[in-house]
Coordinates of C-alpha atoms and ligand atoms in Angstrom, one line a residue:
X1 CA 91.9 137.4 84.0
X2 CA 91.0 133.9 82.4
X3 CA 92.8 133.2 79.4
X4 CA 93.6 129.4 77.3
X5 CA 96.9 127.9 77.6
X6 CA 98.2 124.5 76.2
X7 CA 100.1 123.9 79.5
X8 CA 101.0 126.1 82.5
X9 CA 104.0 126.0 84.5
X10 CA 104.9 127.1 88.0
X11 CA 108.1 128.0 88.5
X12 CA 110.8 129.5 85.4
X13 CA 113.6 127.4 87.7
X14 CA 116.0 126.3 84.9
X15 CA 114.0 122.9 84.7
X16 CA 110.4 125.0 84.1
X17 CA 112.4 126.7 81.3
X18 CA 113.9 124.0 79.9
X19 CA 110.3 122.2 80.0
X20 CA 108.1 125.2 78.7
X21 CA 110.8 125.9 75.8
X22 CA 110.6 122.1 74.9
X23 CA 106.4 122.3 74.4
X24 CA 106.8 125.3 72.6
X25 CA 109.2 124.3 69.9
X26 CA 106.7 121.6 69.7
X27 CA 103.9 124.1 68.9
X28 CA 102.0 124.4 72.6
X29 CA 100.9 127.5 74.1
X30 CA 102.8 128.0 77.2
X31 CA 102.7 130.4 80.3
X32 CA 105.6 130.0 83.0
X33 CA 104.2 131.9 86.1
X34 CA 107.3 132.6 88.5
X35 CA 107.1 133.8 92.0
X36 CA 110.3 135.8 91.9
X37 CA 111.3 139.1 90.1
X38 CA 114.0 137.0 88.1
X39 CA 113.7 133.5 86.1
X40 CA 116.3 131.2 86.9
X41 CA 115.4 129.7 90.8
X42 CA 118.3 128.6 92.1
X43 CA 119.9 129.6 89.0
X44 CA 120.3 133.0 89.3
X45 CA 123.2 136.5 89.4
X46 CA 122.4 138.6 91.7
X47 CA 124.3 141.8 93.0
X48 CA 124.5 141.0 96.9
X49 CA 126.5 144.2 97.7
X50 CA 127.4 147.2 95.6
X51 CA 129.1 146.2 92.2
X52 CA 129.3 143.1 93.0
X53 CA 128.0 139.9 91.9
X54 CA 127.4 136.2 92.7
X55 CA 125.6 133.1 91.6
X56 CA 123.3 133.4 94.6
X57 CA 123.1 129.7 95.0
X58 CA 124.3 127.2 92.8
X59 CA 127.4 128.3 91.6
X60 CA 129.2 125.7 89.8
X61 CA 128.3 123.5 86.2
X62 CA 129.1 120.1 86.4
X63 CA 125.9 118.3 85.2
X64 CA 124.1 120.2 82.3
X65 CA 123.5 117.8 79.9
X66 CA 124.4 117.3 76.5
X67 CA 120.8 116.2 75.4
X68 CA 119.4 119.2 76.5
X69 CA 122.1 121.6 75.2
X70 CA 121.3 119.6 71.6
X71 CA 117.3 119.6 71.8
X72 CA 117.3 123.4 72.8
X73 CA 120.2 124.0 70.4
X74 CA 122.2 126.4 73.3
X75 CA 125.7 127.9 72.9
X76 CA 126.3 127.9 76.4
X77 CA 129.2 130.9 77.1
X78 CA 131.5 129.7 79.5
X79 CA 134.3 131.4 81.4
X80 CA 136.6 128.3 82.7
X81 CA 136.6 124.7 81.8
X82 CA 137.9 121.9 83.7
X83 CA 138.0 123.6 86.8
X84 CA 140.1 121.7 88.8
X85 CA 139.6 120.6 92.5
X86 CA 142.5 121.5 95.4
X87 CA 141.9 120.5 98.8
X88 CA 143.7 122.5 100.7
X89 CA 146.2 121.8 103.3
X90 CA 147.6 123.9 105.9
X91 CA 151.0 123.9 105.4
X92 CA 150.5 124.5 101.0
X93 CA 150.8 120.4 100.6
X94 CA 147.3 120.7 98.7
X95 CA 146.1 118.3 96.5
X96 CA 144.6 118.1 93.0
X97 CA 142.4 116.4 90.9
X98 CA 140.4 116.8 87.8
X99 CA 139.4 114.8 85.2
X100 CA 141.0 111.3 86.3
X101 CA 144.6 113.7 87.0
X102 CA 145.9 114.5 90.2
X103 CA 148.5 115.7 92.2
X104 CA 150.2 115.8 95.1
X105 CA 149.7 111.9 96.3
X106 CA 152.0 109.1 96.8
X107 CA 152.3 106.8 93.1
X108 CA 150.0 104.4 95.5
X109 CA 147.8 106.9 95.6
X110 CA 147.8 108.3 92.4
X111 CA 147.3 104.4 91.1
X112 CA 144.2 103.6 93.3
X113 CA 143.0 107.2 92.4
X114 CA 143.5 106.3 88.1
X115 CA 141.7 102.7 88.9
X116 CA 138.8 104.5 91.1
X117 CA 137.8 107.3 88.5
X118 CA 137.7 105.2 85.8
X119 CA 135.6 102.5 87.4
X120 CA 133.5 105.8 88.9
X121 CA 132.9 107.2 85.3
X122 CA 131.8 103.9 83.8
X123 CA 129.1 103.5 86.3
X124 CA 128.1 106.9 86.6
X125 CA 128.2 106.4 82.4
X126 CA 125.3 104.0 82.9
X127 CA 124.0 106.1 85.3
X128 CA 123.6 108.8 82.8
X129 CA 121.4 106.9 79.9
X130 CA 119.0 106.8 82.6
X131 CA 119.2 110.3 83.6
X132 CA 118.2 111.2 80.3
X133 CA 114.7 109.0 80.2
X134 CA 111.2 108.7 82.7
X135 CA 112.0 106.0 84.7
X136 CA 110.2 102.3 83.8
X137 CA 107.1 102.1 86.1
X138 CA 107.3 98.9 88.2
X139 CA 104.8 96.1 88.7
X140 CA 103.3 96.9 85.3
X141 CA 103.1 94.4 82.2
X142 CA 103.7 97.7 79.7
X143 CA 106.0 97.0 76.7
X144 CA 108.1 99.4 77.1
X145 CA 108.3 99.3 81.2
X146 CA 109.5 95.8 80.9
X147 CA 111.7 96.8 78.1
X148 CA 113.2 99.5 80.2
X149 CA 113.9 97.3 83.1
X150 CA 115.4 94.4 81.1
X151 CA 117.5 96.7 79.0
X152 CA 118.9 98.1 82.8
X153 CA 119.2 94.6 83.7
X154 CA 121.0 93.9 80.7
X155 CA 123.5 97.1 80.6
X156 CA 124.2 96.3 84.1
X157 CA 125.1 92.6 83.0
X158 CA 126.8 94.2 80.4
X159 CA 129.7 95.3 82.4
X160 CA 131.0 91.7 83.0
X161 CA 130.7 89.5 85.7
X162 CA 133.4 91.1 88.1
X163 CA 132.1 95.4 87.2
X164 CA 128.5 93.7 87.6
X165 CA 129.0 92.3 91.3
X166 CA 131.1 95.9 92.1
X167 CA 128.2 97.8 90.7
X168 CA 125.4 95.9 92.7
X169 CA 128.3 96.2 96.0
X170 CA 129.0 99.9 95.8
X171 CA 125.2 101.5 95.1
X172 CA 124.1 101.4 97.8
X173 CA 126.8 101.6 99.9
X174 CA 129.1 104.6 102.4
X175 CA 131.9 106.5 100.4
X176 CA 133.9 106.0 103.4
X177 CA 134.4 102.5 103.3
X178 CA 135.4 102.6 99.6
X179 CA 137.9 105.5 100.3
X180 CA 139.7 104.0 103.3
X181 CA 140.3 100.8 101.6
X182 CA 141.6 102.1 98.8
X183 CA 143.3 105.4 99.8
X184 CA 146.1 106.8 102.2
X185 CA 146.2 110.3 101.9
X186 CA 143.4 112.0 104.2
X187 CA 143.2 115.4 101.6
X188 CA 142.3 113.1 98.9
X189 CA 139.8 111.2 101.4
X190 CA 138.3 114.8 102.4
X191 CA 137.6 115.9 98.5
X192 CA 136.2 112.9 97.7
X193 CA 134.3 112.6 100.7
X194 CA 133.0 116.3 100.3
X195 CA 132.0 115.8 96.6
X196 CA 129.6 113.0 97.8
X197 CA 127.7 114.4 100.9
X198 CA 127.6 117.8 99.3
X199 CA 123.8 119.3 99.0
X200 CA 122.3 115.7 101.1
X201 CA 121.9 115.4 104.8
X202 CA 124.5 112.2 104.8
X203 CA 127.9 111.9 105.5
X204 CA 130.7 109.7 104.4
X205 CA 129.6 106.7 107.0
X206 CA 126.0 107.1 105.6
X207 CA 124.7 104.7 103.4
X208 CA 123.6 105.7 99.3
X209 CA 127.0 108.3 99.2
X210 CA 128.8 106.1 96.7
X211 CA 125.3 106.5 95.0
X212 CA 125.5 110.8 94.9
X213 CA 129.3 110.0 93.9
X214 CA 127.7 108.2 90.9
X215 CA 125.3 110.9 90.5
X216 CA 127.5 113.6 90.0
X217 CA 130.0 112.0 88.2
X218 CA 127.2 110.7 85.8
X219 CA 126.6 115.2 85.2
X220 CA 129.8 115.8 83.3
X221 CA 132.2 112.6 83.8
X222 CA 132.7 115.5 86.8
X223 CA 134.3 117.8 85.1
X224 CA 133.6 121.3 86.1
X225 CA 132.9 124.5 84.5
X226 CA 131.9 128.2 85.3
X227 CA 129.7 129.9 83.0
X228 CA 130.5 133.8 82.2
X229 CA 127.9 136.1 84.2
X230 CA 127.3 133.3 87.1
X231 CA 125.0 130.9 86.8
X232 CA 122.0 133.4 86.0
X233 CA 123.3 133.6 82.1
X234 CA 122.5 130.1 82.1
X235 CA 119.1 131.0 83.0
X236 CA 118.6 134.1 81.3
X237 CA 119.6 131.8 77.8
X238 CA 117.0 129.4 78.6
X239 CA 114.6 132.3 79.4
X240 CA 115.6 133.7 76.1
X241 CA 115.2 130.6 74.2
X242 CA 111.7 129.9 75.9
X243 CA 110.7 133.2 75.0
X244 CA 112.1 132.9 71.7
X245 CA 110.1 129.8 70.8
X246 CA 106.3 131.5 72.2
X247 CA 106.6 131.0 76.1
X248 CA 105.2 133.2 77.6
X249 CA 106.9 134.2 81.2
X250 CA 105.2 136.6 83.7
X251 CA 107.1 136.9 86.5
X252 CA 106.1 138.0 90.1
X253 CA 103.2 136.1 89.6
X254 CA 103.2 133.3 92.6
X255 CA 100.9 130.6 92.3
X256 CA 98.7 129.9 95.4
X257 CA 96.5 127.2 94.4
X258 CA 96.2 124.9 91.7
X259 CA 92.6 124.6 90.4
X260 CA 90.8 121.1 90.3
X261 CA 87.7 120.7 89.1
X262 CA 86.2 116.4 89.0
X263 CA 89.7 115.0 89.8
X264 CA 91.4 117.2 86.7
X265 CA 93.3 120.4 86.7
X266 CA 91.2 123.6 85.3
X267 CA 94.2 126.3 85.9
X268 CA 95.9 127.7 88.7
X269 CA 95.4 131.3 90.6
X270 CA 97.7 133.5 91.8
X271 CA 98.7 135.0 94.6
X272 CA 97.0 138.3 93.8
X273 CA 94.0 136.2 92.4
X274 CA 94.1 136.1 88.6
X275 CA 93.2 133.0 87.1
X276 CA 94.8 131.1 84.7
X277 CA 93.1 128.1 82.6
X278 CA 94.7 125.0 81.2
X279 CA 94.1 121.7 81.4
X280 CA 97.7 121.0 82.0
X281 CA 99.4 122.4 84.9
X282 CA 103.5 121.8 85.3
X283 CA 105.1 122.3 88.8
X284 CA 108.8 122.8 89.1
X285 CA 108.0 123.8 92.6
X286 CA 109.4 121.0 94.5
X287 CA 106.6 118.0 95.3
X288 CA 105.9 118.4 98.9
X289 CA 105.1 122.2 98.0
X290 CA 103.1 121.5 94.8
X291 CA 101.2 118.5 95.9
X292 CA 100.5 119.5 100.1
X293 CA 100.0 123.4 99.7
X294 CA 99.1 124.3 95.8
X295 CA 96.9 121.5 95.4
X296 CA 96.1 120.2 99.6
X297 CA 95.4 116.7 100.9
X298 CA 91.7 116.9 100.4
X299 CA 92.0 116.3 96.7
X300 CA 94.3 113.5 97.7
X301 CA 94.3 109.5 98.5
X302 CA 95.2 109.5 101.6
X303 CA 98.5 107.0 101.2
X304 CA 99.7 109.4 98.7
X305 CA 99.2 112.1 100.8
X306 CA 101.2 110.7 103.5
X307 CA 104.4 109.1 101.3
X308 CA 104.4 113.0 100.0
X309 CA 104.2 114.2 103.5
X310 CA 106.9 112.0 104.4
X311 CA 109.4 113.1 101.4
X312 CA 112.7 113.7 103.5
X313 CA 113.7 117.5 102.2
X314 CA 115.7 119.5 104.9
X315 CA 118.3 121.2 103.4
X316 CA 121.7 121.2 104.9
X317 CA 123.6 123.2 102.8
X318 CA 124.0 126.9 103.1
X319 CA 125.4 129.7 101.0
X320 CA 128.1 132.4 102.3
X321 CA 129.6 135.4 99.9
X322 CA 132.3 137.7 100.4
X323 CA 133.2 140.7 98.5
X324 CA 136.6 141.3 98.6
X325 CA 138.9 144.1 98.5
X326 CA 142.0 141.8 97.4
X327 CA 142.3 138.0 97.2
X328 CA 143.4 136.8 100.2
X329 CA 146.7 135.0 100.5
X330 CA 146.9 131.0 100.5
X331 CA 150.5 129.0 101.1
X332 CA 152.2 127.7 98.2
X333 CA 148.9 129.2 95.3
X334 CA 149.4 130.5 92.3
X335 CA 147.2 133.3 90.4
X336 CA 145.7 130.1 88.4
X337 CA 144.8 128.4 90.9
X338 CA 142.6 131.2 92.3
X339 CA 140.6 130.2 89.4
X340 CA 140.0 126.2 90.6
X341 CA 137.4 124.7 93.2
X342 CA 139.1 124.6 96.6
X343 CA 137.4 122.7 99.1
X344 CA 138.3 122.7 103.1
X345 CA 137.9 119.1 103.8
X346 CA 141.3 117.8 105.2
X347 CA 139.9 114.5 105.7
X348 CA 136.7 112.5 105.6
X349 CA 136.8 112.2 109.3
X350 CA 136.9 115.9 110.0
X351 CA 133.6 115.6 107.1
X352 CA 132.0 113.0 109.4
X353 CA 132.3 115.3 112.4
X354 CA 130.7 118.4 110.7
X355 CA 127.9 115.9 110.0
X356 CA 127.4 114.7 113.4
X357 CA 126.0 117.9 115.3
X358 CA 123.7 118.3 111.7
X359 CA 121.8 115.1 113.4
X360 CA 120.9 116.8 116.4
X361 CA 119.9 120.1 114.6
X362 CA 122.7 121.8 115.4
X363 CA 125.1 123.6 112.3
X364 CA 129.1 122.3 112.4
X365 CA 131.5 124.2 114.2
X366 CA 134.2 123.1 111.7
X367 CA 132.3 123.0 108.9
X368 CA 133.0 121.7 105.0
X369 CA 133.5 124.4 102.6
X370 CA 133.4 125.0 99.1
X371 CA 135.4 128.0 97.5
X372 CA 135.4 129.5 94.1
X373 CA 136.5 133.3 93.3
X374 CA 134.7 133.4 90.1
X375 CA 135.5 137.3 89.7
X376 CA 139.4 136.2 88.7
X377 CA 138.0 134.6 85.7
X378 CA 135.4 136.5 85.2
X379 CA 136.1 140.7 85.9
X380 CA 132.0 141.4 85.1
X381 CA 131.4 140.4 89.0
X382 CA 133.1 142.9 90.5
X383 CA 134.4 146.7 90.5
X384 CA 138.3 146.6 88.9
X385 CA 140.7 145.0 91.3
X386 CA 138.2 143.4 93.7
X387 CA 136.6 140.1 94.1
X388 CA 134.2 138.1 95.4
X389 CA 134.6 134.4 96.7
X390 CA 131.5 132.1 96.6
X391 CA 131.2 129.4 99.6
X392 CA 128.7 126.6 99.9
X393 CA 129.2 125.7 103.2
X394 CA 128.3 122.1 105.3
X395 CA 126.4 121.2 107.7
X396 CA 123.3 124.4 107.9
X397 CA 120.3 122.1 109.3
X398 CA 117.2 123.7 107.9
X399 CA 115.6 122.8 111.2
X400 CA 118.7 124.6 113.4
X401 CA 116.9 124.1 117.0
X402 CA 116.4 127.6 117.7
X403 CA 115.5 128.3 114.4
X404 CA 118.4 130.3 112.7
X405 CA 118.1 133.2 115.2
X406 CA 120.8 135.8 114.6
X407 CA 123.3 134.2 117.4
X408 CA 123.2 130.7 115.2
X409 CA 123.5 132.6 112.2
X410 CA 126.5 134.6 114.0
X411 CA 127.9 131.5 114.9
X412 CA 127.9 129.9 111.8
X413 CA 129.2 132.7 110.3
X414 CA 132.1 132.6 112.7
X415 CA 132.9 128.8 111.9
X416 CA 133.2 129.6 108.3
X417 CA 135.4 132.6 108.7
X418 CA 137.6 130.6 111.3
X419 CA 138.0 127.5 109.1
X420 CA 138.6 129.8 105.9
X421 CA 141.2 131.5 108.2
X422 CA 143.4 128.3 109.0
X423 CA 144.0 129.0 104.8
X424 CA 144.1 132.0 104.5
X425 CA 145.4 134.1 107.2
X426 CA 144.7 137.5 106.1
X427 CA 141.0 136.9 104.8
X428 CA 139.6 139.4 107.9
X429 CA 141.8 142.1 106.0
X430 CA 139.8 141.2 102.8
X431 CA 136.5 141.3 103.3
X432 CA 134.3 144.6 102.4
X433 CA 130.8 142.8 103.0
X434 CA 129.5 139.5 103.8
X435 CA 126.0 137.7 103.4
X436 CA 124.5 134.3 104.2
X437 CA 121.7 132.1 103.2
X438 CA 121.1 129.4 105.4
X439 CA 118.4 126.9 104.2
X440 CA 116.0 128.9 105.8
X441 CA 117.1 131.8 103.7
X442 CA 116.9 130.0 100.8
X443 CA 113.3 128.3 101.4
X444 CA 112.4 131.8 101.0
X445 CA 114.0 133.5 98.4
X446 CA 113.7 130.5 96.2
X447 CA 110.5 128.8 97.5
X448 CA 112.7 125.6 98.1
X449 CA 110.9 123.8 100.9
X450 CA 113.6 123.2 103.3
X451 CA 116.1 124.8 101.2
X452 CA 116.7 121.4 99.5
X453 CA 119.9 120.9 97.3
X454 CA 117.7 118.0 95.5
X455 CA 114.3 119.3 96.5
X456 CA 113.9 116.2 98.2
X457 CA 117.1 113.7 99.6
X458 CA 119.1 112.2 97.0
X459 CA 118.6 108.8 98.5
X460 CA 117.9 105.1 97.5
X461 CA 114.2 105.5 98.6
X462 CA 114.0 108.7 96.9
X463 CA 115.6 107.3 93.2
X464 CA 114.4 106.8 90.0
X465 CA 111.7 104.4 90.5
X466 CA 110.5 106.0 93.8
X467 CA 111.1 109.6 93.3
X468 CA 109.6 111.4 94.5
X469 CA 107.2 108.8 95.6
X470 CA 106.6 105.1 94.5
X471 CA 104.2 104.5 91.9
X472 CA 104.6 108.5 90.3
X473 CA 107.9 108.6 89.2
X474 CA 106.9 109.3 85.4
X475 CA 106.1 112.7 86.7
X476 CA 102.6 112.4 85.9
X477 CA 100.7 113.3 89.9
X478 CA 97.6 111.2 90.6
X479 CA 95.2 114.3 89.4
X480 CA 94.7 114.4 85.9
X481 CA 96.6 117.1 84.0
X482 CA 98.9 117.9 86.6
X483 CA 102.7 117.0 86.2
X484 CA 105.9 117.6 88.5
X485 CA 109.0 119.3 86.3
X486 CA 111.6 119.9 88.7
X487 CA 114.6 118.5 90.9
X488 CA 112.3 116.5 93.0
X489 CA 111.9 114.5 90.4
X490 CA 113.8 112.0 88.6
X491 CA 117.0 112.4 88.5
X492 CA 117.1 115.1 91.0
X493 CA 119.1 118.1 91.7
X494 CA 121.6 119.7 90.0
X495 CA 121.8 121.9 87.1
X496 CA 120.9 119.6 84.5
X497 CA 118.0 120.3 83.1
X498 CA 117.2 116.6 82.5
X499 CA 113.9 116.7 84.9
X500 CA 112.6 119.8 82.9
X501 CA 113.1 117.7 79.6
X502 CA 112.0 114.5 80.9
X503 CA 108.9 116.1 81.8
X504 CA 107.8 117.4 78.8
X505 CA 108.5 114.6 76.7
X506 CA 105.9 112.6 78.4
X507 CA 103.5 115.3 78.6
X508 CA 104.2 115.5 74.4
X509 CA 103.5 111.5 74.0
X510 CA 100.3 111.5 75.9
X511 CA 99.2 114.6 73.2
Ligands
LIG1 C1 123.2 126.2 98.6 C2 123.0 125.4 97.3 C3 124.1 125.4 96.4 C4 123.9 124.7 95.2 N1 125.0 124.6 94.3 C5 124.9 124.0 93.2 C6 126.0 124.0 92.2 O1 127.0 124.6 92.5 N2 125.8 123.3 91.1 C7 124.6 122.6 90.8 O2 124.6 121.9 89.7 N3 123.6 122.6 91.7 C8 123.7 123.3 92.8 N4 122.6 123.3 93.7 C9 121.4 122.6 93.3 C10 120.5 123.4 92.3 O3 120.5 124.8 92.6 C11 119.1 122.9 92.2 O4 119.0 121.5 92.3 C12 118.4 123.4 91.0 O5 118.4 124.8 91.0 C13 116.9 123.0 90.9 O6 116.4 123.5 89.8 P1 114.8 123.5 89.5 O7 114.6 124.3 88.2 O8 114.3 122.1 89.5 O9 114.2 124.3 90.7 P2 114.5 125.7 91.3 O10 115.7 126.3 90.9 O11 114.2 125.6 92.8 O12 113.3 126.6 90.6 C14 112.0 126.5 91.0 C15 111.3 127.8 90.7 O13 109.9 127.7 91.0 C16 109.5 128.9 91.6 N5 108.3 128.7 92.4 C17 108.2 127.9 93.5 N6 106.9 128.0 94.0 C18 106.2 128.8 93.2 C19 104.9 129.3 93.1 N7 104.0 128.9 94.0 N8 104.5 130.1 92.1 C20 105.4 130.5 91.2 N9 106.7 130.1 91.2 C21 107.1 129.3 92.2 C22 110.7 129.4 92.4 O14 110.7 130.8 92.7 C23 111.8 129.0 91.4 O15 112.1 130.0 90.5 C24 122.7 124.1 94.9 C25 121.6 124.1 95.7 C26 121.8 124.8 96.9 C27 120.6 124.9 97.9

């Protein structure tokens, strides 16, 4: 089949379907061609046992961004706001925080924690006005490059001598450092540890984690939210609004090779060998897939081909659901706070020592875990009276050394359980059915190479200006036509959105 399209795009991830609905409003003829049965990626519902459902990967809001919720004009239907966080102690002295509050500290604490989130918001703050924008291209003597870079210069001058010199201190530097100078209590240390190394292959020692701090306070001013239906209404709105403004979507249709004719794009083919023509192609398949496998290094320089090859993306997190039969019991909770993000992190030592075996290609044996029970906000997940908890769990090593067999993934399994168990001693008693995605699981079902959080590590060497490689950060690829749409691109992962818009903004100014 051979028909005309204004642009295609691979993949209806939430950034494809925030890019295709964008060209369309603007009047472009648009296919998305998704491998999987539903749109969405790694932003889907899915029942994973009977009656009951999760958000199969990403399962909490926290970075969607207002420009994109204005441009597409969504009404986003949310279930709980301002979730907060509770790290959890043994013995019920948990902690709290949300929003700059928090609880359970000494006044020190409580002080240093007021002084930290408000210098944390106003950086991520200037963070964000860059989220929102294609990065300036470096080394160029373009207006509006240079006008970029001096404005960044300027906004980071901006801040005053003293918030200047902390800025240009902290970016690039280890959370832990930060956290131990400033902080006593080790449950506060843990959460704030956790929400830095979660979804990168770092951990609180490693350099750049005061930079994925930044990153995902920049989202929301890190406040949290869970949107009604898991994360796949998010998705199926966007679908609906792509649809709505001419996309059109097919889905099981996997793309296996992006057509180049002369050094341009001339369509893609699918998997089952219809063509497609356009002279713009769109991946929000991650880079290392769209640029090594859909298009292969023989249509590429051969130093491009390498920095892409060399694009670190192992994922590290994995996902683990429960269903439920009854919450479980946890010391000192109350029904509300079933409804909050609990994290088993008790300090950022015990989060450096699930990171350590993660070097070696081993998984943690205590690992770091995040818990939601979205079913006690939100009864459409599971049959009356039930539940189901939701766990992204740290450190998975996409490249375990014997490969995930079913002993590591037993193991694993085990490590969670026994670490959810210190909490919550009657959780065995709970549980009707269990699944688990490791990284590997998740390259698969979401065609994620490595099962990346970011599609690529949320690094220093792998930010704005460089992401996903030096010198194609504007998310144009060095073959004419073809353009890069999703998390691998600047800024990165997350449910955002702003990659998607990015994109098609620059494919609408060059016509
Ligand atoms: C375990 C885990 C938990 C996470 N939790 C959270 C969270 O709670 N909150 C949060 O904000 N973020 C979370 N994330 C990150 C977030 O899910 C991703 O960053 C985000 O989904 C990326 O969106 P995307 O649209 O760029 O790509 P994706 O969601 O990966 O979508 C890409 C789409 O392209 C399709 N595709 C790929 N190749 C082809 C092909 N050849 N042909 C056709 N289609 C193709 C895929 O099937 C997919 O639908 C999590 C990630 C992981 C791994």
């Amino acid at each position: 089949m051979t028909d005309k399209f204004d642009a295609i795009i691979i993949g209806a991830g939430h950034n494809g379907l925030v890019c295709s609905a964008i060209l369309a409003k603007k009047g472009k003829k648009v296919l998305v061609l998704e491998a999987n049965e539903q749109t969405g990626g790694a932003a889907v519902s899915r029942e994973f046992h009977d009656g009951f459902s999760v958000s199969a990967c990403a399962h909490l809001l926290y970075q969607f961004q207002p420009d994109v919720i204005k441009e597409l004009n969504l009404q986003l239907d949310i279930v709980k706001d301002n979730l907060e966080t509770i790290v959890l102690a043994e013995d019920g002295s948990h902690i709290k925080y949300s929003d700059g509050k928090i609880s359970g500290v000494s006044d020190e604490d409580e002080k240093s924690f007021n002084k930290f989130h408000k210098r944390m918001t106003k950086f991520g703050a200037l963070l964000k006005t860059y989220l929102n924008k294609p990065p300036a291209r470096l080394g160029t003597k373009n207006s509006k490059d240079l006008l970029m870079l001096a404005k960044l210069g300027f906004d980071i001058r901006r801040m005053g001598k003293t918030e200047m010199r902390e800025f240009l201190r902290l970016i690039g530097m280890n959370i832990h450092d930060e956290l131990e100078e400033r902080f006593e209590n080790p449950l506060l240390k843990g959460g704030l540890s956790t929400d830095a190394i979660m979804g990168t292959h770092l951990g609180p020692r490693s350099p750049n984690t005061i930079l994925t701090y930044l990153y995902r306070m920049a989202g929301c001013e890190g406040k949290i939210s869970l949107p009604k239906g898991g994360m796949g209404s998010l998705s199926n709105m966007l679908t609906e609004t792509a649809k709505n403004s001419g996309v059109e979507i097919k889905t099981n249709s996997e793309v296996k090779k992006i057509l180049i004719n002369e050094g341009s794009v001339s369509g893609v083919e699918s998997k089952n060998g219809d063509i497609y023509s356009s002279s713009v192609v769109i991946s929000n398949a991650d880079p290392k897939k769209t640029m090594m496998h859909l298009v292969g290094p023989k249509h590429l320089e051969i130093r491009f081909t390498h920095r892409i090859d060399n694009f670190r993306m192992k994922g590290n997190a994995a996902k683990m659901h429960f269903a439920l039969n009854k919450l479980p019991k946890i010391n000192k909770f109350k029904d509300s706070d079933f409804e909050q993000r609990l994290l088993i992190a008790p300090s950022e030592h015990y989060v450096e020592k699930a990171f350590n075996p993660a070097k070696y290609g081993e998984s943690s044996p205590k690992p770091v875990l995040e818990v939601t029970f979205p079913s006690v906000s939100d009864n459409s997940l599971a049959p009356d009276g039930k539940h189901v908890m939701s766990v992204i769990a740290q450190y998975a090593p996409y490249n375990m050394k014997s490969g995930w067999n079913e002993e590591d993934r037993g193991e694993f399994i085990a490590a969670i359980k026994s670490a959810l168990r210190l909490h919550m001693k009657d959780i065995d008693d709970c549980i009707l059915a269990e699944e688990l995605l490791t990284p590997l699981d998740i390259e698969r079902e979401f065609h994620i190479t490595g099962g990346h959080w970011h599609h690529g590590e949320f690094t220093l060497d792998q930010f704005m200006f460089v992401r996903p490689v030096a010198g194609f950060s504007q998310y144009k690829m060095p073959i004419d036509g073809l353009y890069l749409c999703g998390a691998g691109t600047h800024p990165g992962g997350g449910i955002s959105g702003a990659c998607g818009r990015n994109a098609a903004h620059v494919i609408l100014e060059k016509g």
